[in-house]
Coordinates of C-alpha atoms in Angstrom, one line a residue:
M1 CA 85.1 108.3 100.1
G2 CA 88.5 107.2 98.7
L3 CA 91.2 104.9 99.8
L4 CA 92.9 107.5 102.0
Q5 CA 89.8 108.2 104.0
K6 CA 89.0 104.5 104.3
I7 CA 92.4 104.0 105.8
I8 CA 92.1 106.9 108.2
D9 CA 88.7 105.6 109.3
L10 CA 90.3 102.2 110.0
V11 CA 92.9 103.8 112.2
K12 CA 90.2 105.7 114.1
E13 CA 88.3 102.5 114.7
E14 CA 91.5 100.7 115.8
L15 CA 92.3 103.3 118.4
Q16 CA 88.8 103.4 119.6
G17 CA 88.9 99.7 120.1
E18 CA 86.1 98.9 117.7
T19 CA 88.3 96.7 115.4
K20 CA 91.3 95.6 116.0
K21 CA 106.3 112.9 88.8
P22 CA 106.1 109.9 87.4
A23 CA 109.4 108.1 87.1
K24 CA 111.3 109.0 83.9
S25 CA 111.3 106.3 81.3
Q26 CA 112.7 106.2 77.8
G27 CA 110.3 106.4 75.0
K28 CA 107.3 107.2 77.2
Q29 CA 105.2 110.3 77.2
K30 CA 105.1 112.2 80.4
A31 CA 102.1 111.3 82.5
S32 CA 99.2 113.7 82.5
A33 CA 98.5 115.6 85.7
S34 CA 94.8 115.1 85.3
K35 CA 92.8 112.2 86.7
P36 CA 92.1 109.4 84.3
K37 CA 88.7 109.4 82.8
G38 CA 86.4 107.3 84.8
D39 CA 85.3 103.8 83.6
S40 CA 82.1 102.3 84.8
F41 CA 82.2 99.7 87.6
E42 CA 81.8 96.9 85.1
Q43 CA 84.6 98.2 82.9
L44 CA 86.9 98.6 85.8
C45 CA 86.1 95.0 87.0
A46 CA 87.0 93.6 83.5
K47 CA 90.2 95.6 83.4
A48 CA 91.2 94.6 86.9
K49 CA 90.5 90.9 86.2
A50 CA 92.8 91.2 83.1
G51 CA 95.6 92.5 85.3
D52 CA 95.4 96.3 84.8
L53 CA 97.0 97.7 87.9
A54 CA 95.6 101.2 87.4
A55 CA 92.1 99.8 87.1
Q56 CA 92.6 97.7 90.2
Y57 CA 93.5 100.8 92.2
N58 CA 90.7 102.9 90.8
L59 CA 88.2 100.1 91.4
Y60 CA 89.1 99.8 95.1
D61 CA 89.4 103.6 95.5
Q62 CA 86.0 104.3 94.1
Y63 CA 83.9 101.3 95.2
A64 CA 85.4 99.7 98.3
D65 CA 83.1 101.6 100.7
K66 CA 80.0 101.1 98.6
A67 CA 77.7 98.6 100.3
D68 CA 76.0 97.6 97.0
K69 CA 79.3 96.7 95.4
S70 CA 80.9 94.9 98.3
E71 CA 79.8 91.4 97.4
A72 CA 80.7 91.8 93.8
L73 CA 84.2 93.1 94.7
E74 CA 84.8 90.3 97.1
A75 CA 83.8 87.7 94.4
L76 CA 86.0 89.4 91.9
F77 CA 89.1 89.6 94.1
T78 CA 88.6 86.0 95.3
E79 CA 88.4 84.8 91.7
M80 CA 91.6 86.8 90.9
M81 CA 93.4 85.3 93.9
N82 CA 92.2 81.7 93.0
N83 CA 93.7 82.3 89.5
G84 CA 97.1 83.0 91.1
N85 CA 96.9 86.8 91.0
A86 CA 98.8 88.2 93.9
E87 CA 97.2 91.6 93.5
G88 CA 93.8 90.0 93.8
E89 CA 94.9 88.4 97.1
G90 CA 96.1 91.8 98.4
L91 CA 92.9 93.5 97.3
L92 CA 90.8 90.9 99.0
G93 CA 92.8 91.3 102.2
C94 CA 92.4 95.1 102.1
L95 CA 88.7 94.8 101.5
L96 CA 88.2 92.4 104.3
S97 CA 90.2 94.6 106.7
T98 CA 87.5 97.2 106.4
R99 CA 85.0 94.8 108.1
Q100 CA 84.9 93.9 111.8
G101 CA 85.8 90.3 112.7
N102 CA 88.1 89.6 109.7
E103 CA 91.4 91.0 111.1
K104 CA 93.4 87.8 111.1
E105 CA 92.3 86.6 107.6
A106 CA 92.8 90.1 106.2
N107 CA 96.3 90.4 107.7
D108 CA 97.3 87.0 106.4
L109 CA 96.1 87.8 102.9
I110 CA 97.9 91.2 102.9
K111 CA 101.2 89.7 104.2
G112 CA 101.0 86.9 101.7
A113 CA 100.3 89.2 98.8
I114 CA 103.2 91.5 99.8
A115 CA 105.5 88.5 100.0
K116 CA 104.5 87.7 96.4
G117 CA 105.3 91.2 95.1
A118 CA 101.9 92.7 95.0
L119 CA 101.8 96.5 94.7
F120 CA 98.4 97.5 96.1
P121 CA 98.8 96.0 99.6
L122 CA 102.2 97.8 99.9
V123 CA 100.5 101.1 99.2
F124 CA 97.6 100.3 101.5
S125 CA 99.9 99.3 104.4
G126 CA 102.2 102.3 103.8
I127 CA 99.5 104.9 103.8
F128 CA 98.1 103.3 107.0
Y129 CA 101.3 104.1 108.8
A130 CA 101.9 107.4 107.1
C131 CA 98.5 109.0 108.0
P132 CA 98.5 111.0 111.3
R133 CA 96.4 108.8 113.5
G134 CA 93.8 109.9 116.0
T135 CA 90.5 109.3 117.8
R136 CA 87.3 111.2 117.8
R137 CA 87.2 113.6 120.7
D138 CA 83.6 114.3 121.7
W139 CA 84.6 116.7 124.5
D140 CA 82.1 119.2 123.2
P141 CA 78.9 117.2 122.3
D142 CA 77.0 120.3 121.2
V143 CA 79.4 120.8 118.3
K144 CA 78.9 118.2 115.6
D145 CA 82.2 118.3 113.8
R146 CA 85.0 115.8 113.6
R147 CA 87.6 116.8 116.1
V148 CA 90.7 114.6 116.1
L149 CA 93.4 114.1 118.7
V150 CA 96.4 113.4 116.7
T151 CA 99.1 110.9 117.5
P152 CA 102.4 110.6 115.6
V153 CA 102.7 108.6 112.4
E154 CA 105.0 105.6 112.2
P155 CA 107.5 107.0 109.7
L156 CA 109.8 104.0 109.6
S157 CA 107.0 101.6 108.8
A158 CA 105.5 104.0 106.3
V159 CA 108.8 104.5 104.5
F160 CA 109.4 100.8 104.5
Y161 CA 106.2 100.0 102.6
L162 CA 105.9 103.2 100.5
R163 CA 109.5 103.2 99.3
K164 CA 109.0 99.6 98.1
A165 CA 105.9 100.7 96.3
A166 CA 107.6 103.7 94.8
D167 CA 110.4 101.5 93.5
K168 CA 107.9 99.2 91.9
L169 CA 106.2 102.1 90.3
E170 CA 109.5 103.0 88.6
Q171 CA 108.9 100.0 86.4
C172 CA 105.2 100.7 85.6
S173 CA 103.5 102.6 82.9
D174 CA 102.6 106.3 83.2
E175 CA 99.0 105.4 83.7
V176 CA 99.7 103.2 86.7
R177 CA 102.0 105.8 88.3
L178 CA 99.3 108.4 87.8
A179 CA 96.7 106.1 89.5
Y180 CA 99.1 105.5 92.4
H181 CA 100.2 109.1 92.7
V182 CA 99.2 109.1 96.4
V183 CA 102.3 107.0 97.1
Y184 CA 104.6 110.0 96.5
G185 CA 102.9 112.5 98.8
H186 CA 102.6 110.1 101.7
L187 CA 106.2 109.0 101.2
A188 CA 107.4 112.6 101.3
Y189 CA 105.2 113.3 104.3
A190 CA 106.7 110.3 106.2
Y191 CA 110.2 111.4 105.3
M192 CA 109.5 114.7 107.0
Y193 CA 109.6 112.8 110.2
T194 CA 113.0 111.2 109.4
T195 CA 114.6 114.5 108.2
D196 CA 115.8 112.8 105.0
E197 CA 115.9 116.0 103.0
N198 CA 116.7 114.6 99.6
N199 CA 113.8 112.2 99.6
I200 CA 111.4 114.7 101.0
R201 CA 112.0 116.9 98.0
K202 CA 112.3 114.1 95.5
Y203 CA 108.9 112.4 96.2
A204 CA 107.1 115.7 96.9
M205 CA 108.1 117.0 93.5
L206 CA 107.1 113.7 91.8
G207 CA 103.7 113.8 93.3
A208 CA 103.2 117.6 92.9
E209 CA 103.7 117.2 89.2
M210 CA 100.6 114.9 89.2
N211 CA 98.7 117.4 91.4
D212 CA 98.7 115.0 94.4
P213 CA 97.4 117.3 97.2
I214 CA 99.6 116.0 99.9
S215 CA 102.7 116.4 97.7
C216 CA 101.6 119.9 97.0
F217 CA 101.1 120.6 100.7
V218 CA 104.6 119.3 101.5
M219 CA 106.2 121.4 98.7
G220 CA 104.3 124.4 100.0
R221 CA 105.6 123.8 103.4
L222 CA 109.2 123.5 102.1
Y223 CA 109.0 126.8 100.4
D224 CA 107.1 128.3 103.4
R225 CA 109.9 127.4 105.8
G226 CA 112.9 127.2 103.5
G227 CA 116.2 125.6 104.4
I228 CA 115.4 122.0 103.5
S229 CA 116.9 120.2 100.5
G230 CA 118.5 123.5 99.4
I231 CA 115.1 125.1 98.9
Q232 CA 115.2 128.8 99.6
Q233 CA 112.2 130.4 101.3
N234 CA 109.8 131.7 98.7
I235 CA 106.3 132.8 99.9
D236 CA 104.9 133.1 96.4
Y237 CA 105.8 129.5 95.7
A238 CA 104.4 128.4 99.0
F239 CA 101.1 130.1 98.2
R240 CA 101.1 128.5 94.8
Y241 CA 101.6 124.9 96.1
Y242 CA 99.1 125.4 99.0
N243 CA 96.5 126.6 96.6
K244 CA 97.1 123.6 94.4
A245 CA 96.7 121.3 97.4
E246 CA 93.5 123.1 98.4
K247 CA 91.9 122.3 95.1
N248 CA 91.9 118.6 95.9
A249 CA 91.8 118.9 99.7
Q250 CA 88.6 116.9 100.1
T251 CA 90.6 113.8 99.1
M252 CA 93.0 114.3 102.0
P253 CA 92.6 112.7 105.4
D254 CA 91.0 115.1 107.9
T255 CA 94.2 115.5 110.0
T256 CA 96.3 116.3 106.9
R257 CA 93.7 118.7 105.6
A258 CA 93.7 120.4 109.0
F259 CA 97.5 120.8 108.7
L260 CA 97.1 122.4 105.3
Y261 CA 94.4 124.9 106.4
R262 CA 96.4 125.8 109.5
E263 CA 99.5 126.5 107.5
M264 CA 97.5 128.6 105.0
G265 CA 96.1 130.5 107.9
A266 CA 99.6 131.1 109.3
L267 CA 100.9 132.2 105.9
Y268 CA 98.1 134.7 105.4
N269 CA 98.7 136.0 108.9
E270 CA 102.3 136.6 108.1
K271 CA 101.3 138.3 104.9
G272 CA 99.0 140.5 106.9
Q273 CA 101.7 141.5 109.3
R274 CA 104.2 142.1 106.5
K275 CA 101.9 144.2 104.3
G276 CA 99.5 145.6 106.9
S277 CA 96.7 143.9 104.9
V278 CA 93.3 143.7 106.7
E279 CA 92.1 141.4 103.9
A280 CA 95.0 139.0 104.5
F281 CA 94.2 138.8 108.2
K282 CA 90.5 138.0 107.4
T283 CA 91.6 135.3 105.0
S284 CA 93.9 134.0 107.7
A285 CA 91.0 133.8 110.1
K286 CA 88.9 131.9 107.5
Y287 CA 91.6 129.2 107.2
Y288 CA 92.2 129.0 110.9
L289 CA 88.4 128.4 111.3
K290 CA 88.5 125.6 108.8
A291 CA 91.5 124.0 110.6
A292 CA 89.9 124.4 114.0
E293 CA 86.7 122.7 112.8
L294 CA 88.9 119.7 111.9
G295 CA 90.5 119.6 115.3
A296 CA 93.6 121.9 114.9
S297 CA 94.3 123.2 118.4
Y298 CA 96.9 125.7 117.2
A299 CA 94.3 127.2 114.9
M300 CA 91.9 127.5 117.9
I301 CA 94.6 129.5 119.8
A302 CA 95.2 131.7 116.7
L303 CA 91.4 132.4 116.5
A304 CA 91.3 133.1 120.2
N305 CA 94.1 135.7 119.7
Y306 CA 92.0 137.4 116.9
Y307 CA 88.9 137.5 119.1
E308 CA 91.0 138.8 122.0
S309 CA 92.6 141.6 120.1
G310 CA 89.5 142.6 118.0
N311 CA 91.8 143.6 115.2
T312 CA 90.7 141.0 112.7
L313 CA 87.5 139.5 114.2
P314 CA 85.0 141.5 116.4
Q315 CA 86.4 141.5 119.9
D316 CA 84.7 138.8 122.0
L317 CA 86.6 137.7 125.1
D318 CA 84.1 135.0 125.9
K319 CA 84.8 133.3 122.5
A320 CA 88.5 133.8 123.0
L321 CA 88.4 132.0 126.4
S322 CA 86.2 129.3 125.1
L323 CA 88.6 128.6 122.2
R324 CA 91.6 128.5 124.5
N325 CA 89.8 125.9 126.7
K326 CA 88.8 123.9 123.7
A327 CA 92.4 124.0 122.3
I328 CA 93.7 122.6 125.6
A329 CA 91.1 119.9 125.6
A330 CA 92.0 119.0 122.0
G331 CA 95.6 118.5 123.1
Y332 CA 97.4 121.8 122.6
D333 CA 100.8 121.7 124.2
Y334 CA 103.4 124.5 123.8
N335 CA 106.4 122.3 124.5
R336 CA 105.4 119.4 122.3
R337 CA 104.7 121.7 119.4
K338 CA 108.3 122.7 119.3
T339 CA 109.6 119.2 118.7
A340 CA 107.0 117.7 116.3
P341 CA 107.3 118.1 112.5
F342 CA 103.6 118.4 112.3
S343 CA 101.4 119.3 115.3
L344 CA 97.8 120.4 115.3

């Protein structure tokens, strides 16, 4: 479980009431789009203590949710903080925020670190507000999947923190920008809610060049829809970016991944209608099913249509009715869908 999933889990807990392209630089080689080779826990600790920002991010991302590393991380971040390292203060605050009963101390540390110019807590806070937030919906206890009722992101707060982080990254090495590539996709995603077209495209392109899945998803959606930031609709490009996003989809929060699968289902459906391709319709149903399993009510409706018509899936009116009822229980609303940039 990485940083993004950790933050989305925090959000779920909060709502349930359980707890409160790399920037261009002269004389620098373009950052690689591949993930950095993994150091051991001990190596990352040593680099983090020495002030390596990329190591600090990767250390938290890989080990913050590991019970057997928790005490060692807390000791390391405390030592860094006591030595005057603002990043250590922020890392400690973010680590403590994952535990119940530490909300005030964690918030104070995070705020203090941000005031001192730390990068990590800016990213942590920005992603918290950029992630679609939701609670588990156990309206069907016989189905053991993670259905989510989505509530809107807080785009202004997300942009506030993530834009500061992105500006800081402009001054960092390629290695650090690559480690923090998640900033660009979440920033582009948040800008989708503010309709700031230039920044949607700018940050989505930066992240997509590093194979950040959320950036690739946003770029795919831009080419899928067309008309934003001067981008012309191009279905081939849309498929290309969606496929790139899917390769790393497991690192995305569940709700964002549900959006991706739903959009892929819709695009294959359109391809099936355009070319009369039975195979495209079947692929569409596959992605709609993936999205529905993650709580996408629109995908449930699409699957219900397939079962009702019998043209793509075997006709089954009982399944169609059941899916429609589940979609309504999951929050499907025709009117709200027309006004939300992203709606499940």
